[in-house]
């Protein structure tokens, strides 16, 4: 445990702790905003559509490379 020799030392450390607490609060606010943005409906749908498109492109490229043809079946 730190031993203080003057009130100035105590005041200095208290100011530092207060500033650190303010910084921590601001970091939490920023993190919450980032989470809100990443979970917005538009972002979620956009990410899902992007992932689907990426998989479709990869599957098409693989099919083209290996000469795989699409098979369509009828359920009549």
Short mmCIF file of N, CA, C and O in Angstrom, two decimals:
data_model
loop_
_atom_site.label_atom_id
_atom_site.label_comp_id
_atom_site.label_asym_id
_atom_site.label_seq_id
_atom_site.Cartn_x
_atom_site.Cartn_y
_atom_site.Cartn_z
N UNK A 1 0.84 -1.17 0.00
CA UNK A 1 0.00 0.00 0.00
C UNK A 1 0.89 1.24 0.00
O UNK A 1 1.87 1.31 0.74
N UNK A 2 0.53 2.20 -0.83
CA UNK A 2 1.32 3.42 -0.95
C UNK A 2 1.16 4.31 0.27
O UNK A 2 0.06 4.50 0.78
N UNK A 3 2.26 4.85 0.72
CA UNK A 3 2.22 5.79 1.84
C UNK A 3 2.46 7.20 1.30
O UNK A 3 3.40 7.43 0.54
N UNK A 4 1.58 8.08 1.67
CA UNK A 4 1.66 9.46 1.21
C UNK A 4 2.36 10.32 2.25
O UNK A 4 2.21 10.12 3.45
N UNK A 5 3.13 11.30 1.74
CA UNK A 5 3.83 12.21 2.64
C UNK A 5 3.24 13.61 2.63
O UNK A 5 3.64 14.45 3.42
N UNK A 6 2.30 13.84 1.68
CA UNK A 6 1.68 15.17 1.63
C UNK A 6 0.29 15.07 1.02
O UNK A 6 -0.06 14.10 0.32
N UNK A 7 -0.52 16.09 1.27
CA UNK A 7 -1.85 16.15 0.69
C UNK A 7 -1.78 16.36 -0.83
O UNK A 7 -2.67 15.94 -1.56
N UNK A 8 -0.71 16.98 -1.30
CA UNK A 8 -0.54 17.19 -2.73
C UNK A 8 -0.42 15.86 -3.47
O UNK A 8 -0.97 15.68 -4.55
N UNK A 9 0.30 14.93 -2.88
CA UNK A 9 0.42 13.59 -3.47
C UNK A 9 -0.94 12.90 -3.54
O UNK A 9 -1.28 12.26 -4.53
N UNK A 10 -1.70 13.03 -2.47
CA UNK A 10 -3.04 12.43 -2.44
C UNK A 10 -3.92 13.07 -3.50
O UNK A 10 -4.60 12.37 -4.27
N UNK A 11 -3.91 14.40 -3.58
CA UNK A 11 -4.72 15.10 -4.57
C UNK A 11 -4.32 14.70 -5.99
O UNK A 11 -5.18 14.50 -6.85
N UNK A 12 -3.02 14.58 -6.23
CA UNK A 12 -2.53 14.18 -7.55
C UNK A 12 -3.06 12.80 -7.93
O UNK A 12 -3.59 12.60 -9.01
N UNK A 13 -2.93 11.85 -7.04
CA UNK A 13 -3.41 10.49 -7.31
C UNK A 13 -4.93 10.46 -7.49
O UNK A 13 -5.45 9.72 -8.34
N UNK A 14 -5.65 11.25 -6.72
CA UNK A 14 -7.11 11.30 -6.87
C UNK A 14 -7.50 11.86 -8.23
O UNK A 14 -8.44 11.37 -8.87
N UNK A 15 -6.76 12.89 -8.68
CA UNK A 15 -7.04 13.45 -10.02
C UNK A 15 -6.77 12.42 -11.11
O UNK A 15 -7.55 12.27 -12.04
N UNK A 16 -5.67 11.69 -10.95
CA UNK A 16 -5.34 10.64 -11.93
C UNK A 16 -6.43 9.57 -11.96
O UNK A 16 -6.88 9.14 -13.03
N UNK A 17 -6.87 9.14 -10.79
CA UNK A 17 -7.92 8.12 -10.73
C UNK A 17 -9.22 8.61 -11.35
O UNK A 17 -9.93 7.87 -12.03
N UNK A 18 -9.54 9.88 -11.10
CA UNK A 18 -10.76 10.46 -11.66
C UNK A 18 -10.67 10.50 -13.19
O UNK A 18 -11.63 10.13 -13.89
N UNK A 19 -9.53 10.88 -13.73
CA UNK A 19 -9.34 10.91 -15.18
C UNK A 19 -9.39 9.51 -15.77
O UNK A 19 -9.98 9.29 -16.83
N UNK A 20 -8.81 8.55 -15.08
CA UNK A 20 -8.86 7.17 -15.56
C UNK A 20 -10.30 6.66 -15.58
O UNK A 20 -10.70 5.95 -16.51
N UNK A 21 -11.09 7.02 -14.60
CA UNK A 21 -12.49 6.61 -14.57
C UNK A 21 -13.26 7.24 -15.73
O UNK A 21 -14.09 6.58 -16.37
N UNK A 22 -12.96 8.50 -16.04
CA UNK A 22 -13.62 9.17 -17.17
C UNK A 22 -13.24 8.51 -18.49
O UNK A 22 -14.09 8.31 -19.36
N UNK A 23 -11.97 8.17 -18.63
CA UNK A 23 -11.51 7.48 -19.85
C UNK A 23 -12.22 6.13 -19.98
O UNK A 23 -12.69 5.77 -21.07
N UNK A 24 -12.32 5.39 -18.90
CA UNK A 24 -13.00 4.09 -18.93
C UNK A 24 -14.46 4.24 -19.34
O UNK A 24 -14.98 3.45 -20.14
N UNK A 25 -15.14 5.26 -18.83
CA UNK A 25 -16.54 5.50 -19.19
C UNK A 25 -16.67 5.80 -20.67
O UNK A 25 -17.58 5.30 -21.35
N UNK A 26 -15.77 6.62 -21.21
CA UNK A 26 -15.81 6.96 -22.63
C UNK A 26 -15.53 5.74 -23.49
O UNK A 26 -16.16 5.55 -24.54
N UNK A 27 -14.62 4.88 -23.07
CA UNK A 27 -14.34 3.65 -23.81
C UNK A 27 -15.56 2.74 -23.83
O UNK A 27 -15.88 2.11 -24.85
N UNK A 28 -16.27 2.66 -22.72
CA UNK A 28 -17.49 1.85 -22.66
C UNK A 28 -18.54 2.42 -23.59
O UNK A 28 -19.21 1.67 -24.33
N UNK A 29 -18.70 3.73 -23.61
CA UNK A 29 -19.66 4.37 -24.51
C UNK A 29 -19.34 4.05 -25.96
O UNK A 29 -20.24 3.72 -26.75
N UNK A 30 -18.06 4.17 -26.34
CA UNK A 30 -17.66 3.88 -27.71
C UNK A 30 -17.92 2.42 -28.06
O UNK A 30 -18.39 2.11 -29.16
N UNK A 31 -17.61 1.53 -27.15
CA UNK A 31 -17.83 0.10 -27.40
C UNK A 31 -19.31 -0.19 -27.58
O UNK A 31 -19.70 -0.95 -28.47
N UNK A 32 -20.16 0.42 -26.75
CA UNK A 32 -21.60 0.22 -26.89
C UNK A 32 -22.10 0.72 -28.24
O UNK A 32 -22.94 0.07 -28.88
N UNK A 33 -21.60 1.86 -28.69
CA UNK A 33 -22.00 2.39 -29.99
C UNK A 33 -21.58 1.45 -31.11
O UNK A 33 -22.34 1.22 -32.05
N UNK A 34 -20.38 0.89 -31.02
CA UNK A 34 -19.90 -0.06 -32.02
C UNK A 34 -20.78 -1.31 -32.05
O UNK A 34 -21.11 -1.83 -33.11
N UNK A 35 -21.16 -1.79 -30.89
CA UNK A 35 -22.03 -2.97 -30.81
C UNK A 35 -23.39 -2.66 -31.41
O UNK A 35 -23.93 -3.46 -32.18
N UNK A 36 -23.95 -1.50 -31.08
CA UNK A 36 -25.25 -1.11 -31.64
C UNK A 36 -25.18 -1.05 -33.16
O UNK A 36 -26.08 -1.53 -33.85
N UNK A 37 -24.12 -0.44 -33.68
CA UNK A 37 -23.96 -0.34 -35.13
C UNK A 37 -23.84 -1.70 -35.78
O UNK A 37 -24.43 -1.96 -36.83
N UNK A 38 -23.07 -2.59 -35.16
CA UNK A 38 -22.87 -3.91 -35.76
C UNK A 38 -24.12 -4.78 -35.69
O UNK A 38 -24.27 -5.72 -36.48
N UNK A 39 -25.04 -4.46 -34.77
CA UNK A 39 -26.26 -5.26 -34.65
C UNK A 39 -27.48 -4.59 -35.28
O UNK A 39 -28.59 -5.09 -35.13
N UNK A 40 -27.27 -3.50 -35.99
CA UNK A 40 -28.41 -2.84 -36.63
C UNK A 40 -28.99 -3.76 -37.70
O UNK A 40 -28.25 -4.52 -38.34
N UNK A 41 -30.30 -3.71 -37.91
CA UNK A 41 -30.93 -4.60 -38.90
C UNK A 41 -30.32 -4.47 -40.29
O UNK A 41 -30.11 -5.47 -40.98
N UNK A 42 -30.03 -3.26 -40.70
CA UNK A 42 -29.46 -3.06 -42.04
C UNK A 42 -28.10 -3.73 -42.14
O UNK A 42 -27.78 -4.39 -43.13
N UNK A 43 -27.28 -3.57 -41.12
CA UNK A 43 -25.94 -4.17 -41.14
C UNK A 43 -26.04 -5.69 -41.13
O UNK A 43 -25.32 -6.38 -41.84
N UNK A 44 -26.95 -6.24 -40.32
CA UNK A 44 -27.09 -7.70 -40.23
C UNK A 44 -27.53 -8.27 -41.57
O UNK A 44 -26.97 -9.25 -42.06
N UNK A 45 -28.53 -7.65 -42.20
CA UNK A 45 -29.02 -8.12 -43.50
C UNK A 45 -27.91 -7.98 -44.55
O UNK A 45 -27.69 -8.88 -45.36
N UNK A 46 -27.22 -6.85 -44.52
CA UNK A 46 -26.12 -6.64 -45.48
C UNK A 46 -25.04 -7.67 -45.33
O UNK A 46 -24.53 -8.20 -46.32
N UNK A 47 -24.66 -7.98 -44.11
CA UNK A 47 -23.64 -9.00 -43.87
C UNK A 47 -24.11 -10.37 -44.33
O UNK A 47 -23.34 -11.14 -44.91
N UNK A 48 -25.37 -10.69 -44.08
CA UNK A 48 -25.91 -11.99 -44.50
C UNK A 48 -25.93 -12.09 -46.02
O UNK A 48 -25.52 -13.12 -46.59
N UNK A 49 -26.40 -11.04 -46.68
CA UNK A 49 -26.43 -11.05 -48.14
C UNK A 49 -25.02 -11.13 -48.72
O UNK A 49 -24.79 -11.85 -49.69
N UNK A 50 -24.09 -10.43 -48.12
CA UNK A 50 -22.70 -10.49 -48.57
C UNK A 50 -22.13 -11.89 -48.44
O UNK A 50 -21.44 -12.38 -49.34
N UNK A 51 -22.42 -12.55 -47.34
CA UNK A 51 -21.93 -13.91 -47.13
C UNK A 51 -22.55 -14.87 -48.14
O UNK A 51 -21.87 -15.74 -48.69
N UNK A 52 -23.84 -14.71 -48.41
CA UNK A 52 -24.52 -15.58 -49.38
C UNK A 52 -23.94 -15.37 -50.77
O UNK A 52 -23.67 -16.34 -51.50
N UNK A 53 -23.72 -14.11 -51.14
CA UNK A 53 -23.16 -13.82 -52.45
C UNK A 53 -21.74 -14.38 -52.57
O UNK A 53 -21.37 -14.93 -53.60
N UNK A 54 -20.96 -14.25 -51.52
CA UNK A 54 -19.59 -14.76 -51.54
C UNK A 54 -19.60 -16.28 -51.73
O UNK A 54 -18.83 -16.81 -52.52
N UNK A 55 -20.48 -16.99 -51.02
CA UNK A 55 -20.56 -18.44 -51.16
C UNK A 55 -21.02 -18.83 -52.55
O UNK A 55 -20.52 -19.80 -53.14
N UNK A 56 -21.98 -18.08 -53.11
CA UNK A 56 -22.46 -18.38 -54.45
C UNK A 56 -21.34 -18.21 -55.47
O UNK A 56 -21.19 -19.04 -56.39
N UNK A 57 -20.54 -17.17 -55.32
CA UNK A 57 -19.42 -16.94 -56.25
C UNK A 57 -18.39 -18.05 -56.13
O UNK A 57 -17.89 -18.56 -57.14
N UNK A 58 -18.08 -18.44 -54.91
CA UNK A 58 -17.11 -19.52 -54.70
C UNK A 58 -17.62 -20.82 -55.29
O UNK A 58 -16.89 -21.54 -55.98
N UNK A 59 -18.88 -21.15 -55.05
CA UNK A 59 -19.45 -22.38 -55.60
C UNK A 59 -19.44 -22.37 -57.12
O UNK A 59 -19.14 -23.38 -57.76
N UNK A 60 -19.75 -21.22 -57.71
CA UNK A 60 -19.75 -21.10 -59.16
C UNK A 60 -18.34 -21.28 -59.71
O UNK A 60 -18.13 -21.96 -60.72
N UNK A 61 -17.35 -20.69 -59.04
CA UNK A 61 -15.97 -20.83 -59.47
C UNK A 61 -15.50 -22.27 -59.36
O UNK A 61 -14.85 -22.79 -60.27
N UNK A 62 -15.84 -22.93 -58.27
CA UNK A 62 -15.45 -24.33 -58.08
C UNK A 62 -16.11 -25.21 -59.14
O UNK A 62 -15.47 -26.08 -59.73
N UNK A 63 -17.38 -24.95 -59.40
CA UNK A 63 -18.09 -25.73 -60.42
C UNK A 63 -17.45 -25.52 -61.79
O UNK A 63 -17.30 -26.48 -62.56
N UNK A 64 -17.05 -24.31 -62.08
CA UNK A 64 -16.43 -24.02 -63.36
C UNK A 64 -15.06 -24.69 -63.47
O UNK A 64 -14.71 -25.25 -64.51
N UNK A 65 -14.30 -24.67 -62.39
CA UNK A 65 -12.97 -25.27 -62.39
C UNK A 65 -13.05 -26.78 -62.57
O UNK A 65 -12.31 -27.37 -63.35
N UNK A 66 -13.97 -27.41 -61.88
CA UNK A 66 -14.06 -28.87 -61.92
C UNK A 66 -15.06 -29.38 -62.95
O UNK A 66 -15.27 -30.57 -63.07
N UNK A 67 -15.69 -28.50 -63.67
CA UNK A 67 -16.62 -28.90 -64.72
C UNK A 67 -17.90 -29.54 -64.19
O UNK A 67 -18.49 -30.39 -64.87
N UNK A 68 -18.32 -29.18 -63.02
CA UNK A 68 -19.54 -29.73 -62.43
C UNK A 68 -20.74 -29.01 -63.02
O UNK A 68 -20.78 -27.79 -63.11
N UNK A 69 -21.72 -29.80 -63.45
CA UNK A 69 -22.94 -29.20 -63.99
C UNK A 69 -24.05 -29.31 -62.97
O UNK A 69 -24.13 -30.26 -62.22
N UNK A 70 -24.89 -28.32 -63.00
CA UNK A 70 -26.01 -28.29 -62.05
C UNK A 70 -27.08 -29.28 -62.47
O UNK A 70 -27.45 -29.36 -63.64
N UNK A 71 -27.58 -30.00 -61.51
CA UNK A 71 -28.62 -31.00 -61.76
C UNK A 71 -29.92 -30.46 -61.18
O UNK A 71 -30.01 -30.13 -60.02
N UNK A 72 -30.94 -30.38 -62.06
CA UNK A 72 -32.25 -29.90 -61.62
C UNK A 72 -33.20 -31.08 -61.63
O UNK A 72 -33.30 -31.80 -62.62
N UNK A 73 -33.90 -31.29 -60.52
CA UNK A 73 -34.85 -32.40 -60.45
C UNK A 73 -36.25 -31.85 -60.37
O UNK A 73 -36.49 -30.76 -59.85
N UNK A 74 -37.15 -32.59 -60.90
CA UNK A 74 -38.54 -32.20 -60.89
C UNK A 74 -39.28 -33.06 -59.89
O UNK A 74 -39.06 -34.26 -59.79
N UNK A 75 -40.23 -32.45 -59.16
CA UNK A 75 -40.97 -33.23 -58.16
C UNK A 75 -42.40 -33.50 -58.62
O UNK A 75 -43.30 -33.56 -57.83
N UNK A 76 -42.60 -33.67 -59.91
CA UNK A 76 -43.95 -33.93 -60.45
C UNK A 76 -44.32 -35.36 -60.35
O UNK A 76 -43.64 -36.28 -60.40
#
